[in-house]
CSV table of C-alpha atoms in Angstrom, one decimal:
chain,number,residue,atom,x,y,z
A,115,MET,CA,125.0,109.6,91.5
A,116,LYS,CA,121.3,110.0,92.2
A,117,ILE,CA,119.3,106.8,92.1
A,118,THR,CA,115.5,106.7,92.3
A,119,LEU,CA,113.6,103.4,92.9
A,120,LEU,CA,110.0,103.5,91.8
A,121,LEU,CA,107.7,101.3,94.0
A,122,HIS,CA,104.1,100.3,93.8
A,123,ASN,CA,103.5,100.8,97.5
A,124,ALA,CA,106.4,101.4,99.9
A,125,TYR,CA,104.0,101.4,102.9
A,126,ALA,CA,103.0,97.7,102.4
A,127,ALA,CA,104.9,94.6,103.4
A,128,GLY,CA,106.4,91.4,102.0
A,129,PRO,CA,109.7,89.8,101.2
A,130,ALA,CA,110.1,91.4,97.8
A,131,LEU,CA,109.6,94.9,99.2
A,132,ARG,CA,112.0,94.1,102.1
A,133,GLY,CA,114.6,93.1,99.6
A,134,THR,CA,114.1,96.3,97.6
A,135,LEU,CA,114.4,98.4,100.7
A,136,ALA,CA,117.6,96.5,101.7
A,137,LEU,CA,119.1,97.1,98.3
A,138,ALA,CA,118.2,100.8,98.5
A,139,ALA,CA,120.0,101.1,101.9
A,140,ALA,CA,123.1,99.4,100.5
A,141,LEU,CA,123.2,101.7,97.5
A,142,ALA,CA,122.8,104.7,99.9
A,143,ASP,CA,126.2,103.8,101.4
A,144,ARG,CA,127.7,105.4,98.3
A,145,HIS,CA,125.0,107.3,96.5
A,146,ASP,CA,122.0,109.6,96.9
A,147,VAL,CA,119.0,107.3,96.9
A,148,GLU,CA,115.3,108.2,96.7
A,149,LEU,CA,112.2,106.0,97.0
A,150,VAL,CA,109.1,107.0,95.1
A,151,SER,CA,105.9,105.2,96.0
A,152,MET,CA,103.0,105.2,93.6
A,153,LEU,CA,100.6,104.7,96.6
A,154,ARG,CA,100.4,105.4,100.3
A,155,HIS,CA,97.7,103.7,102.3
A,156,ARG,CA,99.0,104.3,105.9
A,157,GLU,CA,100.9,106.8,108.0
A,158,VAL,CA,104.1,104.8,108.6
A,159,PRO,CA,105.6,102.1,106.3
A,160,ARG,CA,105.2,98.6,107.7
A,161,CYS,CA,108.8,97.7,106.7
A,162,ALA,CA,111.7,99.6,108.2
A,163,VAL,CA,113.1,102.3,105.9
A,164,ASP,CA,116.7,103.4,106.3
A,165,PRO,CA,116.7,107.0,107.4
A,166,ARG,CA,119.1,108.0,104.6
A,167,LEU,CA,116.4,107.2,102.1
A,168,ARG,CA,114.0,109.9,101.0
A,169,LEU,CA,110.5,108.5,100.7
A,170,ARG,CA,108.1,110.3,98.4
A,171,PRO,CA,104.5,109.1,97.9
A,172,LEU,CA,102.6,110.2,94.9
A,173,VAL,CA,98.9,109.4,95.7
A,174,ASP,CA,97.5,109.2,99.2
A,175,THR,CA,94.8,106.5,99.4
A,176,ARG,CA,94.1,106.9,103.1
A,177,ILE,CA,90.4,107.5,103.9
A,178,GLY,CA,89.7,111.3,104.0
A,179,SER,CA,92.7,112.3,102.0
A,180,GLU,CA,92.4,115.0,99.3
A,181,ASP,CA,93.6,112.5,96.7
A,182,MET,CA,90.6,110.2,97.4
A,183,ALA,CA,88.3,113.1,96.5
A,184,HIS,CA,90.2,113.9,93.2
A,185,PRO,CA,88.0,113.3,90.1
A,186,LEU,CA,90.7,111.2,88.4
A,187,PHE,CA,91.1,108.9,91.4
A,188,GLY,CA,88.1,106.7,90.4
A,189,GLU,CA,89.2,106.4,86.7
A,190,PRO,CA,91.3,103.5,85.6
A,191,ALA,CA,94.9,104.0,84.5
A,192,PRO,CA,95.0,103.8,80.7
A,193,ASP,CA,98.7,102.8,80.5
A,194,VAL,CA,98.8,99.9,83.0
A,195,PRO,CA,98.4,96.4,81.5
A,196,ARG,CA,95.5,94.4,82.9
A,197,ALA,CA,97.8,91.5,83.6
A,198,GLU,CA,99.5,93.7,86.3
A,199,GLY,CA,98.4,92.0,89.6
A,200,GLN,CA,97.5,95.4,91.2
A,201,HIS,CA,95.9,96.9,88.0
A,202,HIS,CA,92.8,97.8,90.0
A,203,GLN,CA,94.9,99.9,92.4
A,204,TYR,CA,96.3,102.1,89.6
A,205,SER,CA,94.1,105.1,88.7
A,206,ARG,CA,94.4,107.8,86.1
A,207,LEU,CA,95.5,110.0,89.0
A,208,VAL,CA,98.4,107.6,89.7
A,209,GLY,CA,99.4,107.8,86.0
A,210,LEU,CA,99.2,111.6,86.0
A,211,ARG,CA,101.4,112.0,89.1
A,212,ALA,CA,103.9,109.4,87.9
A,213,ALA,CA,104.2,111.1,84.5
A,214,GLU,CA,104.6,114.5,86.2
A,215,PHE,CA,107.3,113.2,88.5
A,216,LEU,CA,109.2,111.4,85.8
A,217,ARG,CA,109.2,114.4,83.5
A,218,GLY,CA,110.7,116.6,86.2
A,219,THR,CA,113.1,114.3,87.9
A,220,ASP,CA,116.9,115.0,88.0
A,221,ALA,CA,117.8,111.3,88.8
A,222,ASP,CA,120.7,109.8,87.0
A,223,VAL,CA,119.3,106.2,87.3
A,224,LEU,CA,115.6,105.3,87.5
A,225,VAL,CA,114.6,101.7,88.5
A,226,GLY,CA,111.0,100.5,88.2
A,227,THR,CA,110.0,97.4,90.3
A,228,ARG,CA,106.6,96.4,88.9
A,229,THR,CA,105.1,96.0,85.4
A,230,GLY,CA,102.7,98.9,85.8
A,231,VAL,CA,105.4,101.2,87.1
A,232,ASN,CA,107.8,100.0,84.4
A,233,VAL,CA,105.4,101.1,81.7
A,234,GLN,CA,105.2,104.6,83.2
A,235,LEU,CA,109.0,104.7,83.4
A,236,ALA,CA,109.5,103.7,79.8
A,237,ARG,CA,106.9,106.2,78.6
A,238,PHE,CA,107.8,109.2,80.6
A,239,GLY,CA,111.3,108.7,82.0
A,240,PRO,CA,113.9,111.3,80.7
A,241,ARG,CA,116.2,109.9,78.1
A,242,ARG,CA,119.3,111.4,79.8
A,243,ALA,CA,118.7,109.0,82.8
A,244,LEU,CA,119.3,105.3,82.8
A,245,ARG,CA,115.9,103.6,82.7
A,246,ILE,CA,115.9,100.1,84.2
A,247,ALA,CA,112.9,97.8,84.7
A,248,GLN,CA,112.8,95.0,87.2
A,249,GLU,CA,110.2,92.7,85.6
A,250,PRO,CA,108.5,90.3,88.1
A,251,LEU,CA,106.3,88.8,85.4
A,252,ARG,CA,107.5,85.6,83.8
A,253,TYR,CA,107.2,85.8,80.1
A,254,ASP,CA,104.9,82.8,80.0
A,255,ALA,CA,102.6,84.3,82.6
A,256,GLY,CA,100.6,86.4,80.1
A,257,ASP,CA,99.1,86.2,76.6
A,258,ALA,CA,100.3,87.5,73.3
A,259,ALA,CA,98.2,90.7,73.7
A,260,LEU,CA,100.1,91.6,76.9
A,261,TRP,CA,103.5,91.2,75.4
A,262,ALA,CA,102.5,93.2,72.3
A,263,GLU,CA,101.3,95.9,74.7
A,264,LEU,CA,104.7,95.9,76.5
A,265,ALA,CA,106.9,95.7,73.4
A,266,GLY,CA,106.4,99.3,72.4
A,267,PRO,CA,107.2,101.1,75.7
A,268,TYR,CA,109.8,98.6,76.8
A,269,ARG,CA,112.0,99.3,73.7
A,270,ALA,CA,112.7,102.7,75.3
A,271,LEU,CA,114.4,101.1,78.3
A,272,ASP,CA,118.1,100.7,78.9
A,273,ALA,CA,117.8,97.4,80.7
A,274,LEU,CA,115.2,94.8,81.6
A,275,VAL,CA,116.0,92.7,84.7
A,276,ALA,CA,114.4,89.3,85.2
A,277,PRO,CA,114.5,87.3,88.5
A,278,SER,CA,116.2,84.3,86.9
A,279,GLU,CA,118.4,83.4,83.9
A,280,ALA,CA,115.6,81.2,82.6
A,281,ALA,CA,113.2,84.1,82.7
A,282,ALA,CA,115.7,86.5,81.0
A,283,ALA,CA,116.4,84.0,78.3
A,284,ARG,CA,112.7,83.7,77.6
A,285,TRP,CA,112.3,87.4,77.3
A,286,ARG,CA,115.3,87.7,75.0
A,287,ALA,CA,113.9,84.9,72.7
A,288,GLN,CA,110.3,85.9,72.6
A,289,LEU,CA,110.2,89.7,72.8
A,290,PRO,CA,113.2,91.2,71.0
A,291,LEU,CA,114.1,94.6,72.4
A,292,PRO,CA,117.0,96.0,70.3
A,293,GLY,CA,119.4,98.2,72.4
A,294,VAL,CA,117.9,97.0,75.7
A,295,ARG,CA,120.1,94.9,77.9
A,296,VAL,CA,118.1,91.9,79.1
A,297,LEU,CA,119.7,90.1,82.1
A,298,ALA,CA,119.0,88.2,85.3
A,299,LEU,CA,119.6,89.5,88.8
A,300,PRO,CA,118.4,87.1,91.6
A,301,PRO,CA,116.2,88.5,94.3
A,302,VAL,CA,117.9,90.4,97.1
A,303,VAL,CA,118.1,88.5,100.4
A,304,PRO,CA,117.7,91.0,103.2
A,305,ALA,CA,120.3,90.9,105.9
A,306,ALA,CA,119.1,89.1,109.1
A,307,GLY,CA,117.7,91.5,111.7
A,308,THR,CA,117.7,91.4,115.5
A,309,GLY,CA,116.9,87.9,116.7
A,310,ASP,CA,117.3,86.2,113.4
A,311,GLY,CA,120.7,84.5,114.1
A,312,PRO,CA,120.7,82.3,117.2
A,313,ASP,CA,117.3,80.8,116.6
A,314,ARG,CA,117.8,79.7,113.0
A,315,GLY,CA,117.3,76.0,112.4
A,316,THR,CA,116.7,75.1,116.0
A,317,GLY,CA,114.4,72.3,114.9
A,318,ALA,CA,117.3,70.4,113.3
A,319,ASP,CA,118.5,68.6,116.4
A,320,GLY,CA,116.2,69.2,119.3
A,321,GLY,CA,112.8,70.5,120.1
A,322,PRO,CA,109.8,70.3,117.8
A,323,ARG,CA,110.4,69.3,114.2
A,324,THR,CA,108.5,71.8,112.2
A,325,ILE,CA,107.8,72.4,108.5
A,326,ALA,CA,106.9,76.0,108.0
A,327,ALA,CA,105.1,77.6,105.0
A,328,ALA,CA,103.8,81.1,104.3
A,329,GLY,CA,101.7,82.8,101.6
A,330,ARG,CA,98.3,83.8,100.6
A,331,LEU,CA,95.7,81.1,101.2
A,332,VAL,CA,94.6,80.9,97.6
A,333,PRO,CA,94.4,78.0,95.1
A,334,GLY,CA,97.6,78.9,93.3
A,335,GLU,CA,99.7,78.4,96.4
A,336,ARG,CA,98.7,74.7,96.5
A,337,PHE,CA,98.7,74.5,100.3
A,338,ASP,CA,96.3,71.6,99.8
A,339,LEU,CA,99.1,69.6,98.1
A,340,LEU,CA,101.4,70.5,100.9
A,341,VAL,CA,99.0,69.3,103.5
A,342,GLU,CA,98.5,66.0,101.6
A,343,ALA,CA,102.3,65.6,101.3
A,344,PHE,CA,102.7,66.3,105.0
A,345,SER,CA,100.3,63.5,105.8
A,346,ALA,CA,102.9,61.1,104.4
A,347,VAL,CA,105.5,62.6,106.6
A,348,CYS,CA,103.3,62.1,109.7
A,349,ALA,CA,102.7,58.5,108.8
A,350,LYS,CA,106.4,57.8,109.1
A,351,HIS,CA,107.5,60.6,111.5
A,352,PRO,CA,104.5,61.3,113.9
A,353,GLY,CA,106.5,63.9,115.9
A,354,TRP,CA,106.6,66.4,113.0
A,355,ARG,CA,104.3,69.5,112.7
A,356,LEU,CA,103.2,71.6,109.8
A,357,ARG,CA,102.6,75.4,110.3
A,358,ILE,CA,101.1,77.5,107.5
A,359,HIS,CA,101.1,81.3,107.9
A,360,GLY,CA,98.8,83.4,105.9
A,361,GLU,CA,95.2,84.4,105.3
A,362,GLY,CA,92.9,84.1,102.3
A,363,PRO,CA,89.7,82.5,100.9
A,364,GLU,CA,91.1,79.0,101.0
A,365,ARG,CA,91.2,78.9,104.8
A,366,PRO,CA,87.9,77.0,105.4
A,367,ARG,CA,88.8,74.4,102.7
A,368,LEU,CA,92.2,73.8,104.1
A,369,HIS,CA,90.8,73.5,107.6
A,370,SER,CA,88.4,70.8,106.4
A,371,LEU,CA,91.2,69.0,104.6
A,372,ILE,CA,93.4,69.0,107.8
A,373,ASP,CA,90.5,67.6,109.8
A,374,GLY,CA,89.6,65.0,107.0
A,375,LEU,CA,93.2,63.7,106.9
A,376,GLY,CA,93.3,63.3,110.7
A,377,LEU,CA,96.0,66.0,111.1
A,378,THR,CA,94.3,68.2,113.7
A,379,GLY,CA,96.9,69.2,116.2
A,380,ARG,CA,99.7,68.4,113.8
A,381,ALA,CA,99.0,70.8,110.9
A,382,GLU,CA,98.1,74.3,111.9
A,383,LEU,CA,96.8,77.4,110.1
A,384,ALA,CA,98.8,79.8,112.1
A,385,GLY,CA,97.3,83.1,111.1
A,386,PRO,CA,98.8,86.1,109.3
A,387,ARG,CA,102.3,86.3,108.1
A,388,THR,CA,104.8,88.6,109.7
A,389,ALA,CA,106.4,91.6,108.0
A,390,ASP,CA,109.9,90.2,108.4
A,391,GLY,CA,109.6,86.5,107.8
A,392,ALA,CA,109.9,85.7,111.5
A,393,GLU,CA,107.6,82.7,111.0
A,394,PHE,CA,110.6,80.7,109.7
A,395,ALA,CA,112.7,81.3,112.8
A,396,GLY,CA,113.4,77.9,114.4
A,397,ALA,CA,111.8,75.9,111.6
A,398,SER,CA,113.4,72.6,110.6
A,399,ILE,CA,112.2,72.9,106.9
A,400,ALA,CA,110.5,75.6,104.9
A,401,ALA,CA,108.2,74.4,102.1
A,402,SER,CA,106.2,75.7,99.2
A,403,ALA,CA,104.1,73.9,96.6
A,404,ALA,CA,103.1,77.1,94.7
A,405,GLU,CA,102.3,76.8,91.0
A,406,ALA,CA,103.8,80.1,90.0
A,407,GLY,CA,106.6,80.8,92.4
A,408,THR,CA,104.5,83.3,94.4
A,409,SER,CA,105.9,81.9,97.7
A,410,GLY,CA,109.5,82.0,96.4
A,411,PRO,CA,110.4,85.3,98.2
A,412,ALA,CA,109.1,83.7,101.5
A,413,LEU,CA,111.5,80.8,101.0
A,414,VAL,CA,114.3,83.2,100.5
A,415,GLU,CA,113.4,84.6,104.0
A,416,ALA,CA,113.8,81.1,105.3
A,417,MET,CA,117.2,80.6,103.6
A,418,ARG,CA,118.6,83.7,105.3
A,419,ARG,CA,117.8,82.1,108.6
A,420,GLY,CA,119.7,78.9,107.6
A,421,VAL,CA,116.5,76.8,107.1
A,422,PRO,CA,116.7,74.3,104.3
A,423,VAL,CA,113.8,74.7,101.8
A,424,VAL,CA,111.7,72.5,99.6
A,425,GLY,CA,110.0,74.3,96.7
A,426,THR,CA,108.9,74.2,93.1
A,427,GLY,CA,111.4,75.5,90.6
A,428,ARG,CA,109.5,78.6,89.6
A,429,PRO,CA,110.8,82.2,89.8
A,430,PRO,CA,110.7,84.6,91.5
A,431,GLY,CA,112.3,82.8,94.5
A,432,PRO,CA,115.2,80.7,95.5
A,433,THR,CA,115.4,78.6,92.4
A,434,GLU,CA,118.8,79.9,91.2
A,435,LEU,CA,120.1,80.3,94.7
A,436,ILE,CA,119.5,76.6,95.3
A,437,ARG,CA,121.0,75.6,91.9
A,438,ALA,CA,124.1,77.7,92.5
A,439,GLY,CA,124.8,76.8,96.1
A,440,GLY,CA,122.5,74.2,97.5
A,441,GLY,CA,120.3,75.0,100.5
A,442,GLY,CA,117.2,73.2,99.3
A,443,VAL,CA,115.4,70.8,97.0
A,444,LEU,CA,113.4,71.6,93.9
A,445,VAL,CA,110.4,69.5,92.9
A,446,PRO,CA,108.1,69.7,89.9
A,447,CYS,CA,104.9,71.7,90.2
A,448,ASP,CA,101.7,69.7,91.0
A,449,ASP,CA,103.7,66.6,91.9
A,450,GLY,CA,102.5,65.6,95.3
A,451,ARG,CA,104.6,62.4,95.4
A,452,ALA,CA,107.8,64.3,94.6
A,453,LEU,CA,107.0,66.9,97.3
A,454,ALA,CA,106.2,64.2,99.9
A,455,GLY,CA,109.4,62.3,99.0
A,456,ALA,CA,111.6,65.4,99.4
A,457,LEU,CA,110.0,66.2,102.8
A,458,LEU,CA,110.4,62.6,103.9
A,459,ASP,CA,114.0,62.5,102.9
A,460,LEU,CA,114.8,65.7,104.9
A,461,ALA,CA,112.7,64.7,107.9
A,462,GLY,CA,114.7,61.5,108.3
A,463,ASP,CA,118.1,63.1,107.8
A,464,PRO,CA,119.1,65.5,110.6
A,465,ALA,CA,122.7,65.8,109.3
A,466,GLY,CA,121.4,66.5,105.8
A,467,ARG,CA,119.2,69.2,107.2
A,468,ARG,CA,122.1,70.8,109.0
A,469,ALA,CA,124.3,70.7,105.9
A,470,MET,CA,121.6,72.0,103.7
A,471,GLY,CA,120.7,74.8,106.2
A,472,ALA,CA,124.3,75.9,106.3
A,473,ALA,CA,124.4,76.0,102.5
A,474,ALA,CA,121.1,78.0,102.5
A,475,LEU,CA,122.6,80.6,104.8
A,476,GLU,CA,125.8,80.9,102.8
A,477,SER,CA,123.9,81.2,99.5
A,478,ALA,CA,121.7,83.9,101.1
A,479,ARG,CA,124.7,85.8,102.2
A,480,ARG,CA,126.1,85.8,98.7
A,481,HIS,CA,122.9,87.4,97.5
A,482,GLY,CA,122.6,89.9,100.4
A,483,PRO,CA,122.2,93.7,100.0
A,484,GLY,CA,125.9,94.5,99.7
A,485,PRO,CA,126.8,92.0,96.9
A,486,ALA,CA,123.5,92.9,95.2
A,487,ALA,CA,124.3,96.6,95.3
A,488,GLU,CA,127.7,95.9,93.7
A,489,ARG,CA,126.1,94.0,90.9
A,490,CYS,CA,123.7,96.9,90.3
A,491,LEU,CA,126.5,99.5,90.3
A,492,ARG,CA,128.4,97.4,87.7
A,493,LEU,CA,125.3,97.3,85.6
A,494,PHE,CA,124.9,101.0,85.8
A,495,GLU,CA,128.5,101.5,84.6
A,496,GLU,CA,128.1,99.0,81.8
A,497,LEU,CA,124.9,100.8,80.6
A,498,ARG,CA,126.6,104.1,80.6
A,499,ALA,CA,129.5,102.8,78.7
A,500,THR,CA,127.4,101.2,76.0
A,501,ARG,CA,124.7,103.9,75.7
A,502,ARG,CA,125.8,105.1,72.3
A,503,SER,CA,126.2,101.6,70.7
A,504,ARG,CA,122.8,100.5,72.2
A,505,ALA,CA,121.1,103.6,70.8
A,506,VAL,CA,122.4,102.6,67.3
A,507,ARG,CA,121.1,99.0,67.7
A,508,ARG,CA,117.7,100.4,68.9
A,509,THR,CA,117.4,102.7,65.9
A,510,LEU,CA,118.3,99.9,63.5
A,511,GLY,CA,116.0,97.5,65.2
A,512,LEU,CA,113.1,99.8,65.1
A,513,ALA,CA,113.7,100.6,61.4
A,514,GLY,CA,113.7,96.9,60.7
A,515,HIS,CA,110.5,96.4,62.7
A,516,ARG,CA,108.8,99.1,60.6
A,517,VAL,CA,110.0,97.5,57.4
A,518,ARG,CA,108.7,94.1,58.4
A,519,ALA,CA,105.3,95.7,59.5
A,520,LEU,CA,105.0,97.4,56.1
A,521,THR,CA,105.9,94.2,54.2
A,522,GLN,CA,103.4,92.2,56.1
A,523,GLY,CA,100.7,94.8,55.5
A,524,HIS,CA,101.4,94.8,51.8
A,525,ALA,CA,101.3,91.0,51.7
A,526,ARG,CA,97.9,90.9,53.5
A,527,ALA,CA,96.6,93.6,51.1
């Protein structure tokens, strides 16, 4: 079977991309796997790519490239929803190249991994291939206009995969897609690399007690709330430290907040994140106070190192990993008291941290690349077996949609 994964930018970095690359490598154990990257901004990918995977970039954005001089490069892509986080990076040239590739591909399975890519897949992917969209957007993250914009093309998909069961249920309830299998598959936890094993959780019993966090220094990550919660930890456990990895416009304000709370030397803005989550190696606790689960994949990186996590219950991230197997504590968004309480409880309970760290590691293993690949292959087989019945449901559903539209039009007239 030939499987093609469609990526926004395979040359970038981040936990979500690392998980996708790990899944692709696991699938390559048994099948022919190709990576198609909409963009290429550097010579060599930042994340390691298994040599068995063919990597094909569509548009080269490196300075001086021929694509940069193409007249369509500066025109916005007409098919990409504006709610797509990287909408500004998609050009009409990207849309043209994506459509050309999809019309000519001989893949048996096509998997999109971002909203903008998924729209292209739904519009131009060949009907003979399975078309599967991994949808990172939560249904409640956009407005009605966005979902109306997605409803048309998404009805052509074979499956829509959400990062959590709650997100999948919301999609099923709010955006009916007849004939489309809507399901949840949790984020893939990359296998631990060299140096990831022996140093995990070293802060649990000896050495510095450290709370580690990582993400963009932007308002939605709520690092200000984390710093304030950490001040409560310091009041009771003065030997603890907070280390925040990342860059962004909130850095000056966070620095002032740390100084104002008297946490200089205890709370540190530690600079850029690493490409492989190494900032969590040796941490005692990993934490996130993000409003929208944007730091969730980073907490998954911590779990695979056996570090217990404290985070908000928002996907994508470790929400369902924690609910299914432990490994952390979930607190409500914007609740500084609950966040401080969870951190205090773990800070004062070394045995609890060890037990929770072991549960985090086991949960991460259950959601590693191998098990994730097996889940994907079972999905492919199910979609093949139900293709005819789903096509009937799609046809009947679209007919019903047209009838309702006509009825509503006559009623308004």
